[in-house]
PDB file of C-alpha atoms and ligand atoms in Angstrom:
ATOM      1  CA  UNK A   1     -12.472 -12.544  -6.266  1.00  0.00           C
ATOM      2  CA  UNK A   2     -12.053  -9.244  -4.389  1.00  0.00           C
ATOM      3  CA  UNK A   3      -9.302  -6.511  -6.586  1.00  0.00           C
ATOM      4  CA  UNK A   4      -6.144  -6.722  -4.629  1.00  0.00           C
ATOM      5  CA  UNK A   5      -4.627  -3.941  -2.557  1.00  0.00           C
ATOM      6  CA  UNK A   6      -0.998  -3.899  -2.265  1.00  0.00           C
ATOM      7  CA  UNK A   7       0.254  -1.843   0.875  1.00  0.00           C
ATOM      8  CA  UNK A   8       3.527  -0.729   0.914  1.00  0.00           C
ATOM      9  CA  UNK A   9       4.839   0.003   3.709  1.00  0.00           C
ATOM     10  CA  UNK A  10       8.502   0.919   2.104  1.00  0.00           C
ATOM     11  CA  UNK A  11      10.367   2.689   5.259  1.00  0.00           C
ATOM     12  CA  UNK A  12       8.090   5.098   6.157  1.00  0.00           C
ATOM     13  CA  UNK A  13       8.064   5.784   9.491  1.00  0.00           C
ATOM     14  CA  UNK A  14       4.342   4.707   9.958  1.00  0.00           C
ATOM     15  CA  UNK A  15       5.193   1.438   8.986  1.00  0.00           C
ATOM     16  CA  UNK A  16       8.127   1.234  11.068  1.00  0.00           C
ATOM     17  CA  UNK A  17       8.973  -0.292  14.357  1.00  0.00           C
ATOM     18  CA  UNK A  18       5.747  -1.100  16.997  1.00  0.00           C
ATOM     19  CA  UNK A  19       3.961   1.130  14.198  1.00  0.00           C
ATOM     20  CA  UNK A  20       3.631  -0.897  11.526  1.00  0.00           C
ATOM     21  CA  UNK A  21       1.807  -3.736  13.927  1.00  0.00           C
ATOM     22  CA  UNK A  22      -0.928  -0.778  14.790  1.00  0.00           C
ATOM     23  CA  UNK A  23      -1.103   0.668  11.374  1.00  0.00           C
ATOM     24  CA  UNK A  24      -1.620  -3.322  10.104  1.00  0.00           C
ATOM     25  CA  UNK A  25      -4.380  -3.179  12.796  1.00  0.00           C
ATOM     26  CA  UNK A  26      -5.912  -0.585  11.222  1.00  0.00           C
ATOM     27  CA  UNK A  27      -5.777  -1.436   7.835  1.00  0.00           C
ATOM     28  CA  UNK A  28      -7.838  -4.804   9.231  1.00  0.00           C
ATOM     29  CA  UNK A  29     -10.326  -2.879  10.671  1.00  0.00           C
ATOM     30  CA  UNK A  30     -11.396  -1.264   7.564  1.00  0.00           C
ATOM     31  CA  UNK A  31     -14.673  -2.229   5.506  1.00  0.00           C
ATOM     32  CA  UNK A  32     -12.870  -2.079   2.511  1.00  0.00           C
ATOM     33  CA  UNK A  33     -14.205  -3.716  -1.113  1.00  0.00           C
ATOM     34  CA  UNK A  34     -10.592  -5.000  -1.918  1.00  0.00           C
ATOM     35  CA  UNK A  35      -8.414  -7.525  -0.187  1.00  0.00           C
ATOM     36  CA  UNK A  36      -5.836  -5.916   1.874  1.00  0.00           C
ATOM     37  CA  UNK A  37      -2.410  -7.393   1.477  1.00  0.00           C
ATOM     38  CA  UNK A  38       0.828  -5.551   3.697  1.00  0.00           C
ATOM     39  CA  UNK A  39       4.319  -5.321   2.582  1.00  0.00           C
ATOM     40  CA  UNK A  40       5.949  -4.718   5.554  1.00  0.00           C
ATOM     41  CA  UNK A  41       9.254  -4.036   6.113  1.00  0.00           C
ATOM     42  CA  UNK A  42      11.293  -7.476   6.508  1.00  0.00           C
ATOM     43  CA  UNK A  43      12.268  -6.922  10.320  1.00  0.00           C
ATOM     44  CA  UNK A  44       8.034  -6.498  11.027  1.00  0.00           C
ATOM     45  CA  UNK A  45       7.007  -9.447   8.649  1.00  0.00           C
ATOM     46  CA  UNK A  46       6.246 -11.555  11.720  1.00  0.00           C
ATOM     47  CA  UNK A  47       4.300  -9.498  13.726  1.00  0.00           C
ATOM     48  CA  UNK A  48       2.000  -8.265  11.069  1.00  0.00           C
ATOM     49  CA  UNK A  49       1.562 -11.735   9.724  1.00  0.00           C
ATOM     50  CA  UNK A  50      -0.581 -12.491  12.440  1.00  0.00           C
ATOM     51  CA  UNK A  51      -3.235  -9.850  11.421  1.00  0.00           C
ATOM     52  CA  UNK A  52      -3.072  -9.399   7.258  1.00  0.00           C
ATOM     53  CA  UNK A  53      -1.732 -11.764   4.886  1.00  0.00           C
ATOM     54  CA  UNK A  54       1.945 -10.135   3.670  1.00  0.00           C
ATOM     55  CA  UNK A  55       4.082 -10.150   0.983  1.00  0.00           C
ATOM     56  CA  UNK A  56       8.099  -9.130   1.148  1.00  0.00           C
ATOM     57  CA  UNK A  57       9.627  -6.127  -0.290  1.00  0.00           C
ATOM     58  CA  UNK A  58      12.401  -8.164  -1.915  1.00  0.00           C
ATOM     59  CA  UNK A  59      13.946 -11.703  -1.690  1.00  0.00           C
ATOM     60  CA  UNK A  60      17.086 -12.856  -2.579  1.00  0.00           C
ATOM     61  CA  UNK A  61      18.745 -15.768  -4.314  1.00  0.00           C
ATOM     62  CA  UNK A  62      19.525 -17.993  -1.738  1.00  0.00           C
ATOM     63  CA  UNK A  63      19.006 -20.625   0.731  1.00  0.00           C
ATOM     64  CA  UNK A  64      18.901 -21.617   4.127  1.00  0.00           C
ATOM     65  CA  UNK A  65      22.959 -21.476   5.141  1.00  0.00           C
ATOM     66  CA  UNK A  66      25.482 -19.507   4.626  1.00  0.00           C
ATOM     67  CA  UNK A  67      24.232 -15.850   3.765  1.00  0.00           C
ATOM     68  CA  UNK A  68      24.538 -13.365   6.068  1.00  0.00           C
ATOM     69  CA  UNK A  69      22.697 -10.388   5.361  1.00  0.00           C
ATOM     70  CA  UNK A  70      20.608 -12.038   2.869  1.00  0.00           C
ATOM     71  CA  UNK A  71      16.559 -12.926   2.983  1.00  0.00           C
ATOM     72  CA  UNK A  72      15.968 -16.184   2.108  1.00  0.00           C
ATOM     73  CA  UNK A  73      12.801 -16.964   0.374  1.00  0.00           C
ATOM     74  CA  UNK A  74      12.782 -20.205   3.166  1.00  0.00           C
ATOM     75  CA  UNK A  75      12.817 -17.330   6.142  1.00  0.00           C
ATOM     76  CA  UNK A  76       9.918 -15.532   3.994  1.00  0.00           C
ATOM     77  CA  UNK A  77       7.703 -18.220   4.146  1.00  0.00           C
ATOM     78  CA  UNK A  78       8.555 -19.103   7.903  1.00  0.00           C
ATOM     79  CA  UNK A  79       7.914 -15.429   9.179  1.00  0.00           C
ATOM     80  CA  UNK A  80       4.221 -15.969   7.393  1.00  0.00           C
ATOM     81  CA  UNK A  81       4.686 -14.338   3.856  1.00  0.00           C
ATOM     82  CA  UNK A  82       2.518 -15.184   1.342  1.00  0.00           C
ATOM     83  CA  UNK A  83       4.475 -13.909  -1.838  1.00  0.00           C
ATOM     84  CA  UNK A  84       7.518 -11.615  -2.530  1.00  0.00           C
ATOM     85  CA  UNK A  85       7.862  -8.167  -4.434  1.00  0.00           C
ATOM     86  CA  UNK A  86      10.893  -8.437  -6.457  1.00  0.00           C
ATOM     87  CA  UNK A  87      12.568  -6.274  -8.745  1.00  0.00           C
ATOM     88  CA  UNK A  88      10.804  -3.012  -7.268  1.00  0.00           C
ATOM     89  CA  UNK A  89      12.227   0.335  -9.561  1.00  0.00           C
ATOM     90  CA  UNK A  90      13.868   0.933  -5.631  1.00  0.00           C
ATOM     91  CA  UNK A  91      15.256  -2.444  -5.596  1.00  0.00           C
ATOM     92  CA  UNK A  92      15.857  -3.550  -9.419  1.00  0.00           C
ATOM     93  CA  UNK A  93      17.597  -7.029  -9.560  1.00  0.00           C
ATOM     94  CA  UNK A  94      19.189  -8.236 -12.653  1.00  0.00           C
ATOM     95  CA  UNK A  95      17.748 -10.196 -14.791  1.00  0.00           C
ATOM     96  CA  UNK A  96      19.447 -13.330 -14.743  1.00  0.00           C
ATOM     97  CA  UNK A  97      19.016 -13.075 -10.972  1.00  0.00           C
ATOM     98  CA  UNK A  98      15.729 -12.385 -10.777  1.00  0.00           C
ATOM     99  CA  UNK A  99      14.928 -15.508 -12.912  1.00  0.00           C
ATOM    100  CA  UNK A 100      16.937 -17.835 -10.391  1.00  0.00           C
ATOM    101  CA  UNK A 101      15.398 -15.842  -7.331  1.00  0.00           C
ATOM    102  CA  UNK A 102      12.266 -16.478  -9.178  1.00  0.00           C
ATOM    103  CA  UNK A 103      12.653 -20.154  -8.908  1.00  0.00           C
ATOM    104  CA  UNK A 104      13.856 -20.340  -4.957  1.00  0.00           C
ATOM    105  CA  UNK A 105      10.474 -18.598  -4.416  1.00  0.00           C
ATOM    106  CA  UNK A 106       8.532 -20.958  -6.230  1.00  0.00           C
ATOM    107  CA  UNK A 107      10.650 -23.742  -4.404  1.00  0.00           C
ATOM    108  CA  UNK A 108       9.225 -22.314  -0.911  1.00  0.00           C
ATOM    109  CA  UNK A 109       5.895 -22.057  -2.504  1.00  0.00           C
ATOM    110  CA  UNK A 110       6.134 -18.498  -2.412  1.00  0.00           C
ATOM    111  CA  UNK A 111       3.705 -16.093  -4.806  1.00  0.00           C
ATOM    112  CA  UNK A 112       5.886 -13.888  -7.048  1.00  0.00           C
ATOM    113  CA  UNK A 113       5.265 -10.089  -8.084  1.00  0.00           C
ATOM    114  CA  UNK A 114       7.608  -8.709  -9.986  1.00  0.00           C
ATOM    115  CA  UNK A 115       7.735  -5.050 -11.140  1.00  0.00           C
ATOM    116  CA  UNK A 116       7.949  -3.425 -14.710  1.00  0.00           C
ATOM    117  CA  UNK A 117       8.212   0.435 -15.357  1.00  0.00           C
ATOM    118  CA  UNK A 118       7.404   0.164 -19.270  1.00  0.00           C
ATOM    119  CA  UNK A 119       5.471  -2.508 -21.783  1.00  0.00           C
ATOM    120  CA  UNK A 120       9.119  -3.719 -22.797  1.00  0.00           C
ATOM    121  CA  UNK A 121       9.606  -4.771 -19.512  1.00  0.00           C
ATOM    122  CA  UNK A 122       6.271  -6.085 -18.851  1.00  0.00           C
ATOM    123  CA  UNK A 123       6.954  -8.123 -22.734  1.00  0.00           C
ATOM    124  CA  UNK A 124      10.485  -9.621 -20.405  1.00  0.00           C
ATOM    125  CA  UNK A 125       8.866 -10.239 -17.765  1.00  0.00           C
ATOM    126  CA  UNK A 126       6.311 -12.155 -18.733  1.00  0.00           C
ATOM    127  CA  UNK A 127       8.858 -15.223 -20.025  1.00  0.00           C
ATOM    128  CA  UNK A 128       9.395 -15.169 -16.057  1.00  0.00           C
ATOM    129  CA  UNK A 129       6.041 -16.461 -15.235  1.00  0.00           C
ATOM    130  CA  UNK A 130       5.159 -14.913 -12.331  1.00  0.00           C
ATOM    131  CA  UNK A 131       1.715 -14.411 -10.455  1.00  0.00           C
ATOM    132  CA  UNK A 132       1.539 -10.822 -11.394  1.00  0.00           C
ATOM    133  CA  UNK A 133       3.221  -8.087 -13.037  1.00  0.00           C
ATOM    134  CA  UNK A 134       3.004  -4.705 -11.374  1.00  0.00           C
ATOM    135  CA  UNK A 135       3.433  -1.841 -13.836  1.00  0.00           C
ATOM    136  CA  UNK A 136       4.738   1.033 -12.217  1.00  0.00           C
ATOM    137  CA  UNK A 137       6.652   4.030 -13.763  1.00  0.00           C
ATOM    138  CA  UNK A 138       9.343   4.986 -12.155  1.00  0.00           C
ATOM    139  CA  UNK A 139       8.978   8.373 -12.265  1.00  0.00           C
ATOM    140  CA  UNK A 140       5.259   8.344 -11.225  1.00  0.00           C
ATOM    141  CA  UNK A 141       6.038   6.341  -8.010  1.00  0.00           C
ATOM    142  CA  UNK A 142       5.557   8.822  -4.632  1.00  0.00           C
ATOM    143  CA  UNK A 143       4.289  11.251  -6.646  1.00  0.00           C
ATOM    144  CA  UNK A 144       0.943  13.107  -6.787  1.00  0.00           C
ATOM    145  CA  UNK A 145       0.363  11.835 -10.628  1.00  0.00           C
ATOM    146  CA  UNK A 146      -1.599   8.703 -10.563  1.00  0.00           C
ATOM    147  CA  UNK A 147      -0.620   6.606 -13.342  1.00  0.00           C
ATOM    148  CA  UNK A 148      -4.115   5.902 -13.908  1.00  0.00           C
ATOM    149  CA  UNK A 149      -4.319   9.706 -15.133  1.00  0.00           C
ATOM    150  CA  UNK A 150      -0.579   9.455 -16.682  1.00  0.00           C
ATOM    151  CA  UNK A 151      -0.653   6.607 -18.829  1.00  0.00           C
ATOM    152  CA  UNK A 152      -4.217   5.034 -19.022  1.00  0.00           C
ATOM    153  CA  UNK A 153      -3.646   3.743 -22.398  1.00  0.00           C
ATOM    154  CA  UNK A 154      -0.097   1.949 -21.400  1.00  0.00           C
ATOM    155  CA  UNK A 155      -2.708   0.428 -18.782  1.00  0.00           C
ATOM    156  CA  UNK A 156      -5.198  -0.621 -21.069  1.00  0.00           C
ATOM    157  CA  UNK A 157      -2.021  -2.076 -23.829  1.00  0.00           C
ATOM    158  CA  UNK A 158      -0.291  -3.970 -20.412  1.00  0.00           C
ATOM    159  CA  UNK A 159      -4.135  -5.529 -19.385  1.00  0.00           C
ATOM    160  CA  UNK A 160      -3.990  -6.951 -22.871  1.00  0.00           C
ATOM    161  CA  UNK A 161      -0.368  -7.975 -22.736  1.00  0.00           C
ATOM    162  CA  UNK A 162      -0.961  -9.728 -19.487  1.00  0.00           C
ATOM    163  CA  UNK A 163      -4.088 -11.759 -20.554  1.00  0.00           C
ATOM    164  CA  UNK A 164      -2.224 -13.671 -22.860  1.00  0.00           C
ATOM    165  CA  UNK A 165      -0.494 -15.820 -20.059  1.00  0.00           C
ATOM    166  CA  UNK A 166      -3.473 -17.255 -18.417  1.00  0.00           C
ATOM    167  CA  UNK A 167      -2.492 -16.921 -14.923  1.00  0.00           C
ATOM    168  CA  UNK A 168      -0.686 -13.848 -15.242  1.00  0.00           C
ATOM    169  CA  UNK A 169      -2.413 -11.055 -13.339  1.00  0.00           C
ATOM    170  CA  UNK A 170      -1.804  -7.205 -13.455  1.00  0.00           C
ATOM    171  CA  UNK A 171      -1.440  -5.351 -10.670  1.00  0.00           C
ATOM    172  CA  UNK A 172      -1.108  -0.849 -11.313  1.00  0.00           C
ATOM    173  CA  UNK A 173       1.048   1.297  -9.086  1.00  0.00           C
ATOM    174  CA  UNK A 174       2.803   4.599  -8.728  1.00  0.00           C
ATOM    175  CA  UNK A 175       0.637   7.993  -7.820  1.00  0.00           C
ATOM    176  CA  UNK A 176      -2.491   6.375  -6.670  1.00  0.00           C
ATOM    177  CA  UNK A 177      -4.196   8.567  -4.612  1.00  0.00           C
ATOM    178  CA  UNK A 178      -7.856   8.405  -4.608  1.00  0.00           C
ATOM    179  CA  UNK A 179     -10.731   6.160  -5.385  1.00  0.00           C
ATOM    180  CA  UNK A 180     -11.387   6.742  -8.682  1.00  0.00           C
ATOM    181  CA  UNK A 181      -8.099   6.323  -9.152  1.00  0.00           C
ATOM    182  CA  UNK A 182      -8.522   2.446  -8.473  1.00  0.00           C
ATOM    183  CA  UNK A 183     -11.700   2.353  -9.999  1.00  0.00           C
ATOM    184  CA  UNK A 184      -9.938   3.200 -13.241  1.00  0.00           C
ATOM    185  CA  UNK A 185      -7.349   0.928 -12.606  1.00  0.00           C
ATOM    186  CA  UNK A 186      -9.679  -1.854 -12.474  1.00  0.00           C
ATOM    187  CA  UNK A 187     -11.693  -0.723 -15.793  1.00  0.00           C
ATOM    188  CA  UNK A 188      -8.915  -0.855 -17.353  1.00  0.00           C
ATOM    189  CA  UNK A 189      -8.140  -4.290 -16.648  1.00  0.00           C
ATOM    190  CA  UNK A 190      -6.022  -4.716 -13.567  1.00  0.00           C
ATOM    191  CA  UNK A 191      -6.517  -6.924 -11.171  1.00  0.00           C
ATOM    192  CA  UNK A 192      -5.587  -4.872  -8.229  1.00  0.00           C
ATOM    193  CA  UNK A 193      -3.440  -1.982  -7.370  1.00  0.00           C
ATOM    194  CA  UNK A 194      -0.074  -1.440  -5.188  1.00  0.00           C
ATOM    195  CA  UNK A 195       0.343   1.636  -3.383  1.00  0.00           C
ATOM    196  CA  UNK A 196       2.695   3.095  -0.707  1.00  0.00           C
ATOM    197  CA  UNK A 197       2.733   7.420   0.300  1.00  0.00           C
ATOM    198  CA  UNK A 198      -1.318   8.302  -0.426  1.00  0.00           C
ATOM    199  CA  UNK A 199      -1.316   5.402   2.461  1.00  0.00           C
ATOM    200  CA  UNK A 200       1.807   5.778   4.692  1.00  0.00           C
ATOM    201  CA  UNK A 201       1.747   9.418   4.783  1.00  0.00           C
ATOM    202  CA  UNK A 202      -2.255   9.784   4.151  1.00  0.00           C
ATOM    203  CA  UNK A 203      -4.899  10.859   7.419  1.00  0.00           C
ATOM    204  CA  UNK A 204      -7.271   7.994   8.532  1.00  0.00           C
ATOM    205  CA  UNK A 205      -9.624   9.750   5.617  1.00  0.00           C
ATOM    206  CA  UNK A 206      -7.352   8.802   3.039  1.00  0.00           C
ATOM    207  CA  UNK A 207      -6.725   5.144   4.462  1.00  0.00           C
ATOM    208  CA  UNK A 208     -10.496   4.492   4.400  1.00  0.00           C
TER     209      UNK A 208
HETATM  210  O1  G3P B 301       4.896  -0.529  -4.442  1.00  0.00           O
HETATM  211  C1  G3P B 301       4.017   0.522  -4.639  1.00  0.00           C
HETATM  212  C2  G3P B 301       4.711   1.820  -4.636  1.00  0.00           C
HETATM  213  O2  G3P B 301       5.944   1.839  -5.299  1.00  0.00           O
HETATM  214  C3  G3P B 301       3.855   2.946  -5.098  1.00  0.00           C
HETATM  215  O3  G3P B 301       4.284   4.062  -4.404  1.00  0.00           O
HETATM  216  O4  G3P B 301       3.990   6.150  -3.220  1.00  0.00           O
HETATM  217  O5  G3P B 301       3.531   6.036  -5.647  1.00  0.00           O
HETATM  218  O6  G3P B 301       1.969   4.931  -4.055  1.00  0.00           O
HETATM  219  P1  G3P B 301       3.380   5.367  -4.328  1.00  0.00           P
END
C-alpha cells in the first residue's frame, strides 16, 4: 500500500471557498508516490469529495437531531468523508469525549485519526483503538522544524509503540517541509505523514 499523505487544509485561504475545489484539483493531478487524502474545511467537504477521498478536521459527539452547530459524524459520512481527524493540538477534545465521539464514528463507519503531541499520549491513545495515531508536537506544527529533524528518535520509540496494536498505524506531522523529510518519516516507521503550511502556503514546486 502507497504511504499516506494527509493534506490539511486548516483555514488557509488556499483551501478556502471555490479555492479549495481547484487546489483539490491540483493535488489530483499530481504523479505523486503517496496516496493523497484532503482535509478540507467542513463547509468544502462536499465539493472536494468528488475529486480526492477526505477526511474531517474534527467531529463531534452527536447524532442526527437536535445539535445545532455541531458536525455529526452521520453528516461526515453523507458529504463523502472517509475518516475524521479528532483531537488535533488546535482542536483538543477531552478525553472522555473523544472516546464516545470515537464510537459515533465507528457507528457511521467512519475511519478515526486521532492526534498525540508526546509518547504519553500516544501510550492513551492507543486504549482508544483508532486507525492511526498522528504524532505531532505541538510546538513543531506550522513551523519550519520538521519533526523528522526534531525528534527522530520519539519517531522511531512511537513506530514501535504503535506496532503493538496490529491495526494501529502511525501517521508523523508538524514541520514537514521537504522530501526527505517524508522519506525519513517512513524509515522510521510511519505509515504516512500529515501536513498543512509547506502545502497551503508552498509554490506549485513545493506541492509537487
Ligand atoms: O495536521 C497536520 C498539521 O497540523 C501540520 O501542520 O503546518 O506543521 O505542516 P504543518
Amino acid at each position: 500500500m502507497k504511504p499516506l499523505a494527509f493534506i490539511n487544509f486548516k483555514t488557509y485561504p488556499q483551501g478556502s471557498g471555490n479555492k479549495s475545489v481547484a487546489f483539490a484539483k491540483k493535488l489530483k493531478k499530481i504523479k505523486s508516490p503517496y496516496k493523497i487524502i484532503a482535509v478540507p474545511q467542513l463547509v468544502n467537504l462536499s465539493e472536494v469529495s468528488k475529486h480526492l477521498p477526505v477526511y474531517a478536521q474534527h467531529a463531534d459527539c452527536v447524532q442526527l437531531g437536535r445539535n445545532t452547530g455541531y458536525v455529526a459524524p452521520k453528516s461526515l459520512k453523507l458529504a463523502g468523508c472517509q475518516g475524521v481527524f479528532l483531537n488535533h493540538s488546535e482542536h483538543k477534545i477531552p478525553f472522555r469525549k473523544l472516546s464516545a465521539t470515537i464510537k459515533e464514528c465507528r457507528k457511521v463507519n467512519l475511519k478515526v485519526l486521532v492526534f498525540a503531541g508526546s509518547l504519553s499520549a500516544i501510550n492513551k491513545m492507543l486504549k482508544l483503538n483508532p486507525d492511526y495515531i498522528a504524532y505531532e508536537p505541538a510546538k513543531l506544527v506550522g513551523g519550519k522544524i520538521s519533526v523528522t529533524s526534531a525528534n527522530p528518535k520519539v519517531i522511531s520509540k512511537a513506530a514501535a509503540l504503535v506496532k503493538k496494536k496490529k491495526k494501529v498505524k502511525l501517521i508523523v506531522g508538524a514541520g514537514v517541509h521537504s522530501k526527505s523529510d517524508v522519506e525519513t518519516a517512513l524509515l522510521l516507521g510511519a505509515s504516512g505523514i500529515a501536513v498543512a503550511s509547506a502545502i497551503m502556503k508552498g509554490t506549485d514546486k513545493q506541492i509537487q
